[in-house]
Coordinates of C-alpha atoms in Angstrom, one line a residue:
Chain A
M20 CA 0.0 0.0 0.0
T21 CA 1.5 3.3 -1.0
R22 CA 0.6 6.4 0.9
A23 CA 0.8 9.6 -1.2
V24 CA 2.8 11.8 1.1
S25 CA 4.9 14.2 -0.9
A26 CA 8.3 15.3 0.1
A27 CA 7.1 18.8 0.6
E28 CA 4.5 17.7 3.1
I29 CA 7.0 16.0 5.5
A30 CA 9.8 18.4 4.9
T31 CA 11.0 19.8 8.2
T32 CA 11.1 23.5 8.5
T33 CA 14.5 24.7 9.3
S34 CA 13.2 27.9 10.8
A35 CA 10.7 28.6 13.5
W36 CA 9.3 31.3 11.3
Q37 CA 7.9 30.9 7.9
I38 CA 8.8 34.5 7.1
R39 CA 11.7 36.3 8.7
A40 CA 13.1 39.6 7.5
T41 CA 16.0 41.5 9.0
G42 CA 16.8 45.0 7.9
L43 CA 14.8 44.3 4.7
Q44 CA 14.9 47.0 2.0
V45 CA 12.8 46.8 -1.1
R46 CA 12.6 49.3 -3.9
A47 CA 9.3 50.3 -5.5
G48 CA 10.1 51.5 -9.0
R49 CA 13.5 52.8 -9.7
K50 CA 14.2 55.1 -6.8
R51 CA 11.8 55.0 -3.9
M52 CA 12.7 52.6 -1.1
A53 CA 9.2 51.5 -0.1
V54 CA 10.3 49.0 2.5
D55 CA 13.2 50.4 4.4
G56 CA 14.9 48.5 7.2
L57 CA 12.1 46.2 8.2
D58 CA 12.6 43.6 10.9
L59 CA 9.7 41.1 10.9
S60 CA 9.1 37.5 11.9
L61 CA 5.9 35.8 11.0
G62 CA 4.9 32.2 11.9
T63 CA 1.7 30.2 11.6
G64 CA -1.4 32.2 12.1
V65 CA -3.2 35.1 10.4
H66 CA -1.2 38.3 10.4
G67 CA -2.9 41.5 9.5
L68 CA -0.7 44.0 7.8
L69 CA -2.1 47.3 8.7
G70 CA -0.9 50.7 7.6
P71 CA -1.9 53.9 5.8
N72 CA -1.9 54.0 2.0
G73 CA 1.6 54.3 0.7
A74 CA 3.1 52.6 3.7
G75 CA 4.8 50.0 1.5
K76 CA 2.4 47.1 2.2
T77 CA 2.1 46.1 -1.4
T78 CA 5.8 46.3 -2.0
L79 CA 6.4 44.1 1.1
I80 CA 3.9 41.5 0.0
R81 CA 5.5 41.5 -3.5
A82 CA 8.9 40.9 -1.9
L83 CA 7.4 38.1 0.2
A84 CA 5.9 36.6 -3.0
T85 CA 9.5 36.8 -4.4
V86 CA 8.4 38.8 -7.4
L87 CA 10.5 41.8 -6.1
R88 CA 14.0 41.1 -4.9
P89 CA 15.3 42.8 -1.7
A90 CA 17.6 45.7 -2.3
G91 CA 19.2 45.2 1.1
G92 CA 19.0 43.2 4.3
T93 CA 17.9 39.6 4.4
L94 CA 14.6 37.9 3.7
E95 CA 14.2 34.2 4.7
L96 CA 11.2 32.1 3.7
F97 CA 11.0 28.7 5.4
G98 CA 14.6 29.4 6.5
E99 CA 15.8 29.8 2.9
S100 CA 17.3 33.1 1.9
V101 CA 15.6 34.9 -0.9
G102 CA 17.6 37.2 -3.1
G103 CA 19.6 37.8 -6.3
L104 CA 18.3 36.3 -9.5
G105 CA 17.7 32.8 -8.1
E106 CA 14.6 31.0 -9.3
H107 CA 13.2 29.7 -6.0
R108 CA 10.9 27.3 -7.7
A109 CA 10.5 24.9 -4.8
L110 CA 9.8 27.9 -2.5
R111 CA 7.2 29.3 -4.8
R112 CA 5.3 26.0 -4.9
R113 CA 4.6 26.6 -1.2
I114 CA 3.4 30.2 -1.6
G115 CA -0.1 31.4 -2.5
Y116 CA -0.4 35.0 -3.7
L117 CA -3.3 37.3 -4.5
P118 CA -2.0 40.6 -6.0
Q119 CA -3.9 43.8 -5.3
E120 CA -4.6 44.3 -8.9
F121 CA -5.9 40.9 -9.6
G122 CA -5.9 40.5 -13.4
Y123 CA -7.6 37.6 -15.1
Y124 CA -8.7 36.4 -18.5
K125 CA -12.3 37.2 -19.2
R126 CA -12.9 34.4 -21.6
F127 CA -11.9 31.7 -19.1
T128 CA -14.5 30.1 -16.8
V129 CA -13.7 30.1 -13.1
R130 CA -12.7 26.5 -13.2
E131 CA -10.5 27.0 -16.2
F132 CA -8.8 30.0 -14.7
V133 CA -8.0 28.2 -11.4
E134 CA -6.9 25.1 -13.4
Y135 CA -4.6 27.3 -15.5
L136 CA -3.0 28.8 -12.3
A137 CA -2.8 25.3 -10.7
W138 CA -0.9 24.2 -13.8
L139 CA 1.4 27.3 -13.6
K140 CA 2.0 26.5 -9.9
E141 CA 3.2 23.0 -10.9
V142 CA 0.5 21.2 -9.0
P143 CA 0.8 17.5 -10.1
K144 CA -1.4 17.0 -13.1
S145 CA -3.4 14.2 -11.5
D146 CA -4.2 16.4 -8.5
I147 CA -5.4 19.4 -10.4
P148 CA -9.1 18.7 -10.9
A149 CA -9.6 17.8 -7.2
A150 CA -7.5 20.7 -6.0
V151 CA -9.4 23.1 -8.2
Q152 CA -12.8 21.8 -7.0
R153 CA -11.7 22.1 -3.4
A154 CA -10.4 25.6 -3.8
V155 CA -13.6 26.7 -5.6
E156 CA -15.8 25.2 -3.0
R157 CA -13.8 26.8 -0.2
V158 CA -14.6 30.3 -1.6
G159 CA -18.2 29.4 -2.2
L160 CA -18.2 29.5 -6.0
A161 CA -18.9 25.8 -6.7
D162 CA -22.2 26.7 -8.3
R163 CA -20.6 29.3 -10.6
A164 CA -17.5 27.3 -11.5
D165 CA -18.4 26.9 -15.1
E166 CA -19.4 30.5 -15.8
R167 CA -17.1 32.8 -17.6
M168 CA -15.1 35.3 -15.6
K169 CA -16.5 38.3 -17.5
G170 CA -19.9 37.6 -16.1
L171 CA -18.9 37.7 -12.4
S172 CA -19.3 40.6 -10.0
G173 CA -16.3 42.3 -8.4
G174 CA -16.7 40.3 -5.2
M175 CA -16.8 37.0 -7.0
V176 CA -13.7 37.9 -9.0
R177 CA -11.9 38.5 -5.7
R178 CA -13.1 35.1 -4.5
V179 CA -11.7 33.5 -7.6
G180 CA -8.4 35.3 -6.7
I181 CA -8.5 33.7 -3.3
A182 CA -9.3 30.3 -4.8
Q183 CA -6.3 30.5 -7.1
A184 CA -4.1 31.5 -4.2
I185 CA -5.1 28.5 -2.1
V186 CA -5.2 26.0 -4.9
N187 CA -1.7 24.7 -4.3
D188 CA -2.3 24.3 -0.5
P189 CA 0.4 27.0 0.3
A190 CA 2.2 27.1 3.6
I191 CA 2.6 30.9 3.1
L192 CA -0.5 32.7 1.9
L193 CA -0.1 36.3 0.9
L194 CA -3.3 38.3 0.3
D195 CA -3.1 42.0 -0.8
E196 CA -6.3 43.8 0.0
P197 CA -8.5 40.7 -0.4
T198 CA -11.6 42.2 1.1
A199 CA -11.8 45.0 -1.4
G200 CA -15.1 44.6 -3.3
L201 CA -16.6 42.1 -0.9
D202 CA -20.0 42.8 0.6
P203 CA -20.4 42.5 4.4
A204 CA -21.7 38.9 4.2
Q205 CA -18.9 37.8 2.0
R206 CA -16.5 39.5 4.2
L207 CA -17.8 37.6 7.2
R208 CA -17.4 34.3 5.2
F209 CA -13.9 35.4 4.2
R210 CA -12.9 35.9 7.8
E211 CA -14.0 32.4 8.7
L212 CA -12.0 31.1 5.8
L213 CA -9.0 33.1 7.0
Q214 CA -9.3 31.7 10.5
E215 CA -9.6 28.2 9.1
L216 CA -6.5 28.7 7.0
G217 CA -4.6 30.3 9.8
T218 CA -4.5 27.1 11.9
D219 CA -1.8 25.5 9.8
T220 CA -0.7 28.3 7.4
C221 CA 1.2 31.5 7.7
V222 CA -1.3 34.0 6.3
A223 CA -0.3 37.6 5.7
V224 CA -3.3 39.8 4.8
S225 CA -2.7 43.4 3.9
T226 CA -5.6 45.7 4.6
H227 CA -6.5 49.2 5.6
L228 CA -9.7 48.1 7.3
V229 CA -9.1 47.9 11.0
E230 CA -12.3 45.8 11.6
D231 CA -10.9 43.0 9.3
V232 CA -8.0 42.7 11.6
A233 CA -10.0 42.6 14.7
A234 CA -12.2 39.8 13.5
A235 CA -9.8 37.4 11.7
C236 CA -6.3 38.1 12.7
T237 CA -4.2 36.5 15.5
D238 CA -1.5 39.1 15.1
V239 CA -1.4 42.7 13.9
V240 CA 1.6 44.2 12.1
L241 CA 1.4 47.9 11.8
F242 CA 3.5 49.2 9.0
V243 CA 4.4 52.9 8.6
G244 CA 6.8 54.5 6.2
G245 CA 8.4 51.2 5.2
R246 CA 9.1 50.2 8.8
L247 CA 7.5 48.1 11.5
A248 CA 5.7 50.4 14.0
F249 CA 4.0 47.7 16.0
Q250 CA 3.5 44.0 16.2
G251 CA 1.2 42.3 18.7
T252 CA -2.3 40.9 19.2
P253 CA -5.4 42.9 18.3
D254 CA -6.0 43.4 22.1
E255 CA -2.6 44.9 22.5
L256 CA -3.3 47.2 19.6
A257 CA -6.6 48.3 21.3
S258 CA -4.9 49.0 24.6
A259 CA -2.4 51.4 23.0
G260 CA -5.2 53.9 22.3
G261 CA -6.9 56.1 24.8
P262 CA -10.1 58.1 24.7
E263 CA -8.2 61.1 23.4
H264 CA -7.4 59.4 20.1
A265 CA -9.5 59.4 16.9
G266 CA -11.6 56.4 16.1
D267 CA -14.9 54.7 16.7
S268 CA -13.6 51.4 18.2
P269 CA -10.8 50.6 20.6
L270 CA -8.8 49.2 17.8
E271 CA -9.2 52.3 15.6
R272 CA -8.1 54.4 18.6
G273 CA -5.1 52.2 19.1
Y274 CA -4.3 52.4 15.5
S275 CA -4.4 56.1 15.4
A276 CA -2.4 56.3 18.6
L277 CA 0.4 54.2 17.2
L278 CA 0.3 55.9 13.8
L279 CA 0.7 59.2 15.5
G280 CA 3.5 58.0 17.7
S281 CA 5.5 56.5 14.8
E282 CA 5.0 59.4 12.6
S283 CA 6.2 61.9 15.1
E284 CA 9.2 59.6 15.8
R285 CA 10.2 59.6 12.2
G286 CA 9.2 63.1 11.4
S287 CA 10.5 65.3 14.2
W288 CA 13.1 63.2 15.9
R289 CA 14.7 61.6 12.9
T290 CA 15.8 58.7 15.0
S291 CA 17.6 55.9 13.3
M292 CA 16.5 53.5 16.0
C293 CA 14.4 50.7 14.7
C294 CA 10.8 50.8 15.5
A295 CA 10.5 47.1 16.3
S296 CA 10.4 47.8 20.0
S297 CA 7.9 50.6 19.9
R298 CA 5.0 48.5 21.3
G299 CA 4.2 51.2 23.7
A300 CA 4.9 53.9 21.2
P301 CA 4.8 57.3 22.8
S302 CA 1.6 59.1 21.8
L303 CA 1.5 62.8 21.8
P304 CA -1.7 63.9 23.4
G305 CA -3.5 66.8 22.1
R306 CA -2.2 66.6 18.5
A307 CA -5.1 66.7 16.1
W308 CA -5.6 63.7 13.8
Chain O
M176 CA 0.5 -3.2 -6.0
S177 CA 1.6 -6.8 -5.1
G178 CA -0.3 -9.7 -6.4
E179 CA -1.7 -10.5 -3.0
H180 CA -5.3 -9.9 -2.3
P181 CA -7.4 -10.5 0.9
S182 CA -9.1 -13.9 1.2
E183 CA -12.8 -14.3 0.5
R184 CA -13.4 -15.0 4.1
L185 CA -11.7 -11.9 5.3
I186 CA -13.9 -9.8 3.0
E187 CA -17.0 -11.6 4.2
R188 CA -16.0 -10.9 7.8
Y189 CA -15.5 -7.3 6.9
V190 CA -18.9 -7.1 5.3
A191 CA -20.5 -8.7 8.4
G192 CA -18.9 -6.0 10.5
S193 CA -17.0 -6.0 13.8
P194 CA -16.8 -3.6 16.7
A195 CA -13.7 -2.1 15.3
I196 CA -15.4 -1.2 12.1
A197 CA -18.5 -0.1 13.9
A198 CA -16.5 2.6 15.6
A199 CA -15.2 4.0 12.4
S200 CA -17.8 3.5 9.7
S201 CA -21.5 3.9 9.1
P202 CA -24.2 2.9 11.7
A203 CA -25.7 0.4 9.3
V204 CA -22.8 -2.0 9.8
V205 CA -23.0 -1.8 13.6
A206 CA -26.0 -4.2 13.8
V207 CA -24.3 -7.4 12.9
G208 CA -21.2 -7.7 15.1
E209 CA -18.6 -10.3 14.7
P210 CA -15.8 -9.7 17.1
D211 CA -13.0 -11.6 15.5
A212 CA -11.4 -9.2 13.0
P213 CA -8.6 -7.4 14.8
A214 CA -8.1 -3.7 14.2
D215 CA -4.8 -4.0 12.3
E216 CA -6.3 -6.6 9.9
L217 CA -9.2 -4.2 9.2
W218 CA -6.9 -1.4 8.6
A219 CA -4.8 -3.4 6.2
L220 CA -7.9 -4.5 4.4
E221 CA -9.4 -1.1 4.1
A222 CA -6.1 0.3 2.8
H223 CA -6.0 -2.4 0.2
L224 CA -9.6 -1.9 -0.8
E225 CA -8.9 1.8 -1.4
A226 CA -6.3 1.0 -3.9
C227 CA -7.5 -2.2 -5.5
R228 CA -10.4 -2.2 -7.8
V229 CA -10.6 -6.0 -8.1
C230 CA -11.2 -6.4 -4.4
R231 CA -13.7 -3.6 -4.3
D232 CA -15.7 -5.5 -7.0
R233 CA -15.4 -8.7 -4.9
L234 CA -16.6 -6.7 -1.9
S235 CA -19.6 -5.4 -3.7
V236 CA -20.6 -8.9 -4.8
V237 CA -20.6 -10.1 -1.2
V238 CA -22.5 -7.1 0.2
P239 CA -26.1 -7.8 -0.9
A240 CA -26.1 -11.3 0.4
R241 CA -24.3 -10.8 3.7
A242 CA -25.4 -7.3 4.7
P243 CA -28.8 -6.4 3.1
A244 CA -29.0 -3.3 5.3
V245 CA -25.9 -1.8 3.8
A246 CA -27.1 -2.7 0.3
T247 CA -30.4 -0.9 0.8
L248 CA -28.6 2.1 2.4
V249 CA -26.3 2.4 -0.6
G250 CA -29.2 1.9 -2.9
T251 CA -31.1 4.8 -1.3
V252 CA -28.2 7.2 -1.3
W253 CA -27.5 6.3 -4.9
S254 CA -31.0 6.9 -6.1
G255 CA -31.0 10.2 -4.3
L256 CA -27.7 11.2 -5.9
E257 CA -28.2 10.0 -9.4
P258 CA -30.5 12.7 -10.8
R259 CA -28.3 15.4 -9.4
L260 CA -25.1 13.8 -10.8
T261 CA -26.5 13.7 -14.3
A262 CA -27.6 17.3 -14.0
T263 CA -24.2 18.6 -12.9
S264 CA -22.1 16.5 -15.2
Q265 CA -23.8 17.8 -18.3
A266 CA -23.1 21.5 -17.6
P267 CA -19.4 21.5 -18.4
R268 CA -19.8 19.1 -21.3
R269 CA -22.0 21.6 -23.1
R270 CA -19.1 24.1 -23.3
R271 CA -16.7 21.7 -24.7
L272 CA -17.4 22.5 -28.3
G273 CA -16.3 26.1 -28.4
V274 CA -14.0 26.8 -25.5
R275 CA -11.9 23.8 -25.0
L276 CA -9.3 24.5 -27.6
P277 CA -8.0 27.8 -26.3
V278 CA -7.9 26.4 -22.8
R279 CA -5.8 23.4 -23.8
L280 CA -3.5 25.8 -25.6
S281 CA -3.2 28.1 -22.6
G282 CA 0.1 26.5 -21.7
W283 CA 1.5 28.0 -24.9
L284 CA -0.2 31.3 -25.3
T285 CA -2.4 33.6 -23.3
P286 CA -5.8 34.8 -24.5
V287 CA -4.4 38.4 -24.9
M288 CA -1.9 37.2 -27.4
V289 CA -4.5 35.9 -29.8
P290 CA -5.5 39.3 -31.3
W291 CA -1.9 40.3 -31.6
L292 CA -1.0 37.1 -33.4
A293 CA -4.1 37.5 -35.7
M294 CA -2.9 41.0 -36.5
A295 CA 0.6 39.9 -37.3
A296 CA -0.6 37.1 -39.5
S297 CA -3.0 39.4 -41.4
V298 CA -0.2 41.9 -41.9
T299 CA 1.8 39.1 -43.5
V300 CA -1.0 38.2 -45.8
I301 CA -1.6 41.8 -46.8
A302 CA 2.2 42.3 -47.5
L303 CA 2.1 39.2 -49.6
L304 CA -0.8 40.3 -51.6
L305 CA 0.8 43.7 -52.2
D306 CA 4.0 41.9 -53.3
L307 CA 2.1 39.6 -55.7
F308 CA 0.1 42.3 -57.3
G309 CA 2.9 44.7 -57.6
T310 CA 1.4 47.6 -55.7
G311 CA 4.0 47.6 -53.0
G312 CA 4.4 51.4 -53.2
G313 CA 7.8 52.4 -54.3
T314 CA 9.8 49.5 -52.8
G315 CA 11.3 48.6 -56.1
R316 CA 12.3 45.0 -56.0
V317 CA 12.5 44.6 -52.2
P318 CA 9.6 42.3 -51.2
L319 CA 7.4 43.7 -48.4
V320 CA 7.4 40.3 -46.8
L321 CA 11.1 40.5 -46.5
L322 CA 10.9 44.0 -45.0
L323 CA 8.2 43.0 -42.5
A324 CA 9.6 39.6 -41.4
P325 CA 11.9 40.8 -38.7
V326 CA 9.4 42.9 -36.9
L327 CA 6.2 40.8 -37.0
P328 CA 7.1 38.3 -34.2
V329 CA 8.2 41.2 -32.0
L330 CA 4.5 42.2 -31.7
G331 CA 3.5 38.7 -30.6
V332 CA 6.4 38.5 -28.1
A333 CA 5.5 41.8 -26.7
A334 CA 2.0 40.6 -25.9
S335 CA 3.3 37.4 -24.4
W336 CA 5.2 38.8 -21.5
S337 CA 4.2 42.3 -20.9
R338 CA 3.1 44.0 -17.8
G339 CA 0.9 46.4 -19.6
L340 CA -0.8 44.0 -22.0
D341 CA -1.3 40.9 -20.0
P342 CA -3.8 41.4 -17.1
A343 CA -2.5 38.3 -15.2
Y344 CA 1.1 39.4 -15.6
E345 CA 1.8 39.9 -11.9
L346 CA 0.1 36.6 -11.0
T347 CA 2.0 34.7 -13.7
A348 CA 5.3 36.3 -12.6
S349 CA 4.8 34.9 -9.1
V350 CA 4.3 31.3 -9.9
P351 CA 7.0 28.6 -9.9
G352 CA 6.2 27.8 -13.5
A353 CA 7.2 31.3 -14.6
G354 CA 10.6 32.3 -16.0
L355 CA 12.4 31.6 -19.2
P356 CA 10.7 28.3 -20.1
L357 CA 7.3 29.9 -20.0
V358 CA 8.5 32.9 -22.0
L359 CA 10.1 30.6 -24.5
R360 CA 7.0 28.5 -24.8
R361 CA 5.0 31.6 -25.6
T362 CA 7.6 32.9 -28.0
A363 CA 7.7 29.5 -29.7
S364 CA 3.9 29.7 -30.2
V365 CA 4.3 33.1 -31.8
L366 CA 6.9 31.8 -34.2
A367 CA 4.8 28.7 -34.9
V368 CA 2.1 30.9 -36.2
L369 CA 4.2 33.4 -38.1
V370 CA 7.1 31.4 -39.6
P371 CA 4.8 29.2 -41.7
A372 CA 3.0 32.4 -43.0
L373 CA 6.4 34.0 -43.8
L374 CA 7.6 30.7 -45.3
V375 CA 4.7 30.8 -47.8
G376 CA 5.3 34.5 -48.4
G377 CA 9.1 34.0 -48.9
W378 CA 8.5 31.1 -51.3
V379 CA 6.0 33.0 -53.4
T380 CA 8.1 36.1 -53.7
G381 CA 11.3 34.1 -54.2
V382 CA 13.2 35.2 -51.2
M383 CA 15.8 32.9 -49.6
V384 CA 14.7 31.4 -46.3
A385 CA 17.8 32.4 -44.4
Q386 CA 17.4 36.0 -45.6
W387 CA 14.2 36.6 -43.6
L388 CA 14.4 33.8 -41.0
L389 CA 17.7 35.0 -39.5
P390 CA 16.5 38.7 -39.0
C391 CA 13.2 37.4 -37.8
L392 CA 14.8 35.2 -35.1
T393 CA 17.3 37.9 -34.2
F394 CA 14.6 40.4 -33.6
T395 CA 12.6 37.9 -31.5
S396 CA 15.6 37.0 -29.4
A397 CA 16.7 40.7 -29.1
T398 CA 13.2 41.6 -27.8
L399 CA 13.5 39.0 -25.1
A400 CA 17.0 40.0 -24.2
L401 CA 16.2 43.7 -24.0
G402 CA 12.9 42.9 -22.4
G403 CA 14.8 41.3 -19.5
L404 CA 16.5 44.6 -18.9
V405 CA 13.9 47.3 -19.6
G406 CA 10.6 45.3 -20.0
V407 CA 9.3 43.6 -23.1
T408 CA 6.9 46.3 -24.2
R409 CA 9.6 48.9 -24.2
A410 CA 12.1 46.6 -25.9
A411 CA 9.5 45.9 -28.6
V412 CA 8.9 49.6 -29.2
A413 CA 12.7 50.3 -29.3
L414 CA 13.3 47.5 -31.8
V415 CA 10.5 48.5 -34.1
A416 CA 12.0 52.0 -34.2
V417 CA 15.4 50.5 -35.0
W418 CA 13.8 48.3 -37.6
A419 CA 12.1 51.3 -39.2
A420 CA 15.3 53.4 -39.2
V421 CA 17.8 50.7 -40.4
I422 CA 15.7 48.5 -42.7
V423 CA 12.5 50.1 -43.9
A424 CA 13.8 53.6 -44.6
P425 CA 16.7 52.5 -46.8
G426 CA 14.5 49.8 -48.3
L427 CA 11.9 52.3 -49.4
A428 CA 14.5 54.8 -50.5
T429 CA 16.8 52.6 -52.5
T430 CA 16.1 51.6 -56.0
S431 CA 19.1 49.4 -56.5
G432 CA 17.4 46.2 -55.6
T433 CA 18.3 44.8 -52.2
V434 CA 18.7 46.7 -49.0
F435 CA 22.2 46.3 -47.5
T436 CA 20.9 45.0 -44.2
L437 CA 19.0 42.2 -45.9
R438 CA 21.6 41.3 -48.5
D439 CA 23.3 37.9 -48.4
G440 CA 26.5 39.4 -47.2
S441 CA 24.9 40.6 -44.0
L442 CA 23.8 37.2 -42.9
P443 CA 26.9 36.5 -40.6
V444 CA 26.1 39.8 -38.9
W445 CA 22.5 38.7 -38.2
G446 CA 23.8 35.3 -37.0
L447 CA 26.2 37.0 -34.6
L448 CA 23.5 39.3 -33.3
L449 CA 21.2 36.3 -32.8
A450 CA 23.9 34.5 -30.8
L451 CA 24.6 37.6 -28.7
A452 CA 20.9 38.1 -27.9
T453 CA 20.4 34.5 -27.1
G454 CA 23.4 34.6 -24.8
V455 CA 22.0 37.6 -23.0
V456 CA 18.6 35.9 -22.6
I457 CA 20.2 32.8 -21.0
A458 CA 22.5 34.8 -18.8
R459 CA 19.7 37.0 -17.5
R460 CA 17.0 34.3 -17.2
G461 CA 16.4 35.2 -13.6
A462 CA 14.9 38.5 -14.8
Y463 CA 11.8 36.7 -16.1
F464 CA 11.0 35.6 -12.6
V465 CA 10.5 39.1 -11.1
L466 CA 8.3 42.0 -11.9
G467 CA 9.5 44.5 -14.4
T468 CA 10.3 47.8 -12.8
H469 CA 8.0 49.7 -15.0
R470 CA 4.7 49.3 -16.9

C-alpha cells in the first residue's frame, strides 16, 4: 500500500518562522525605497498587515511573493534566503499570492482559470481537478464554477483570486487587500476562511480596514513609512489607544495612537532607532488627527 | 501493488462487520457484530480496498447477500444522488465545443496574445498580396514580406510577457512555472504561427529562407534580451524603431534592388547578433522571474 505523502508535506522547516526579515529594504520602481529597514518574523497564524496608504504594504507583499527582490537586508522564507536572481521554484510552490490588482482572462471560466493557475503552480497533473474543485468550494463558488469570468461581480472575482491563491495548499499565503469589493456577508465568510487557513498556514493579509484585523487576525503588524511600527495581538493594539485618540472602536483608537507615535518619531526626531520595540509607542496627546 | 489480495473469508467478515469497524464506519454496519477481526487486519484490508479495484468489486458482490441493510442504504443514497449527478455532469460538457481548444493551448499562449497574433498574421498576408500584385508602393524589387519579417514576431512576443498588455502578468510572474521556459513557450507559439506564414510568403516572392528567417529570429531574441532589462513592451517599441530606421527607410529609398541589411553578405552579422541576444537571454534568465520595474 502506498501512501501519497509528498516530500514537501513532510519536509522539516529549518526555521521557527515561515517569514523572517532583518533590515529588509525593497525598492518600488527605480528610486523610492518603499520598505526600508524592516525587521519582521511571522509564523503560523493570520497576520494583519495594517498601515496607511503608501506605507509599503504592497511592496512588502510582493517581496514576500518573491516577485520583487530585496535591495538590502535579508529575507528568509522557510529558512531559505531569498535574493539575487535565483529562481526559488521549490519555494514558490509553497506560496499562494493574491495581487492587489488581480488580473484575469475574461474568456476563461472560473474553473479553467483556477486550473490554469494550478498548472502554472506546478500542482501535479493528476491532482489538479480535485485541488481546483476544493479551492472553488472553499470560496463558495462551486455553483458558478463553469461560468465565464467576465460575467462575475467584483466580489466574485476577488473570491476567484482567493481560490487560485489556495489551490496549491500553500504554507505561506499572501493576500493583498483581499476584502476590497466584498460585501459584508462575503467579508464575514472570508474571515471564517482566514481563521480556518490560519490554523496551519502563515497567512499575511494586507488591509487598511481595522475591523478586518479585529475579526480574523491573531496578530497585527502595523507598518508605517516602510518600517515596523507595532507587532502584537489585536488586544494589545486596542490597549495602545486612549479616549483622546481618533476612532470609533478601541482598535481604531489604538491604530491612530500608534500611527501618531511612529509618525512623530520619524518626522521630528529623525531617529535611526528601529521601531520594532515601539509597542508602547509614545503618543502625543493633544495633537489633532 | 503486489499480487496478494485478501481472502474471500476476510472480505465476508469485513462485510459482516465488527466492533472495530462499527466505531469507524456507518451505523448500518453496527447491527451485525462479529468480534474476530482485529483492528490491524481491518486497517490493512481497508487500505488495500482503497487502492484495489478488483477487491472492491469482490466486496460489492458479497454485500447484498451478507449485509442487506448496507445494500439498501447504498441503494437509497445512490437513487437520491443520481438525478443530481446527471444534472451537474452535463453542464461542463456543453461548453466543450467552443471553448476547450484555447484552454488546452493556454500553456502555450495567453488569450491576450491571440488578437496580436491575428494582426501579425494578417499583416503578413496583406504584405504578400501587395507583393504579388505589384502595388508595394515604391519598394522597387524589395519584397514587403522581407521588410516586415523581422518585426512581425516582435509584436507577438511583446504581448506574451508584458506588464501592460497581460492582465495576469503579476500573478504569472509569481508562480513557480514562470521564468524563461514559459516565456520561450509563448515565443515559440508566436513563431509557430508566423514562420509558416512567412515561409509561404518567402516562397511565393522568391526570397531565400535564411534571408528573412535570421533577421526574424534575431529580432525575436533581441526583444526578449532587451525585455529582461527594460521590460518587453519597451524593448519591442525600441526594436520596431530600430527596424524602421535601419531597414525600412533605406528599403523604401533605395532603387538598387536589395537593402544592404538584408543582402546575403549581412547574414553573418545577423547570426552574430542572434547568438549575442540568445546569450543575454540565457545569462539573464532570472529576470523573467521578477516584476518588471515599469509598466
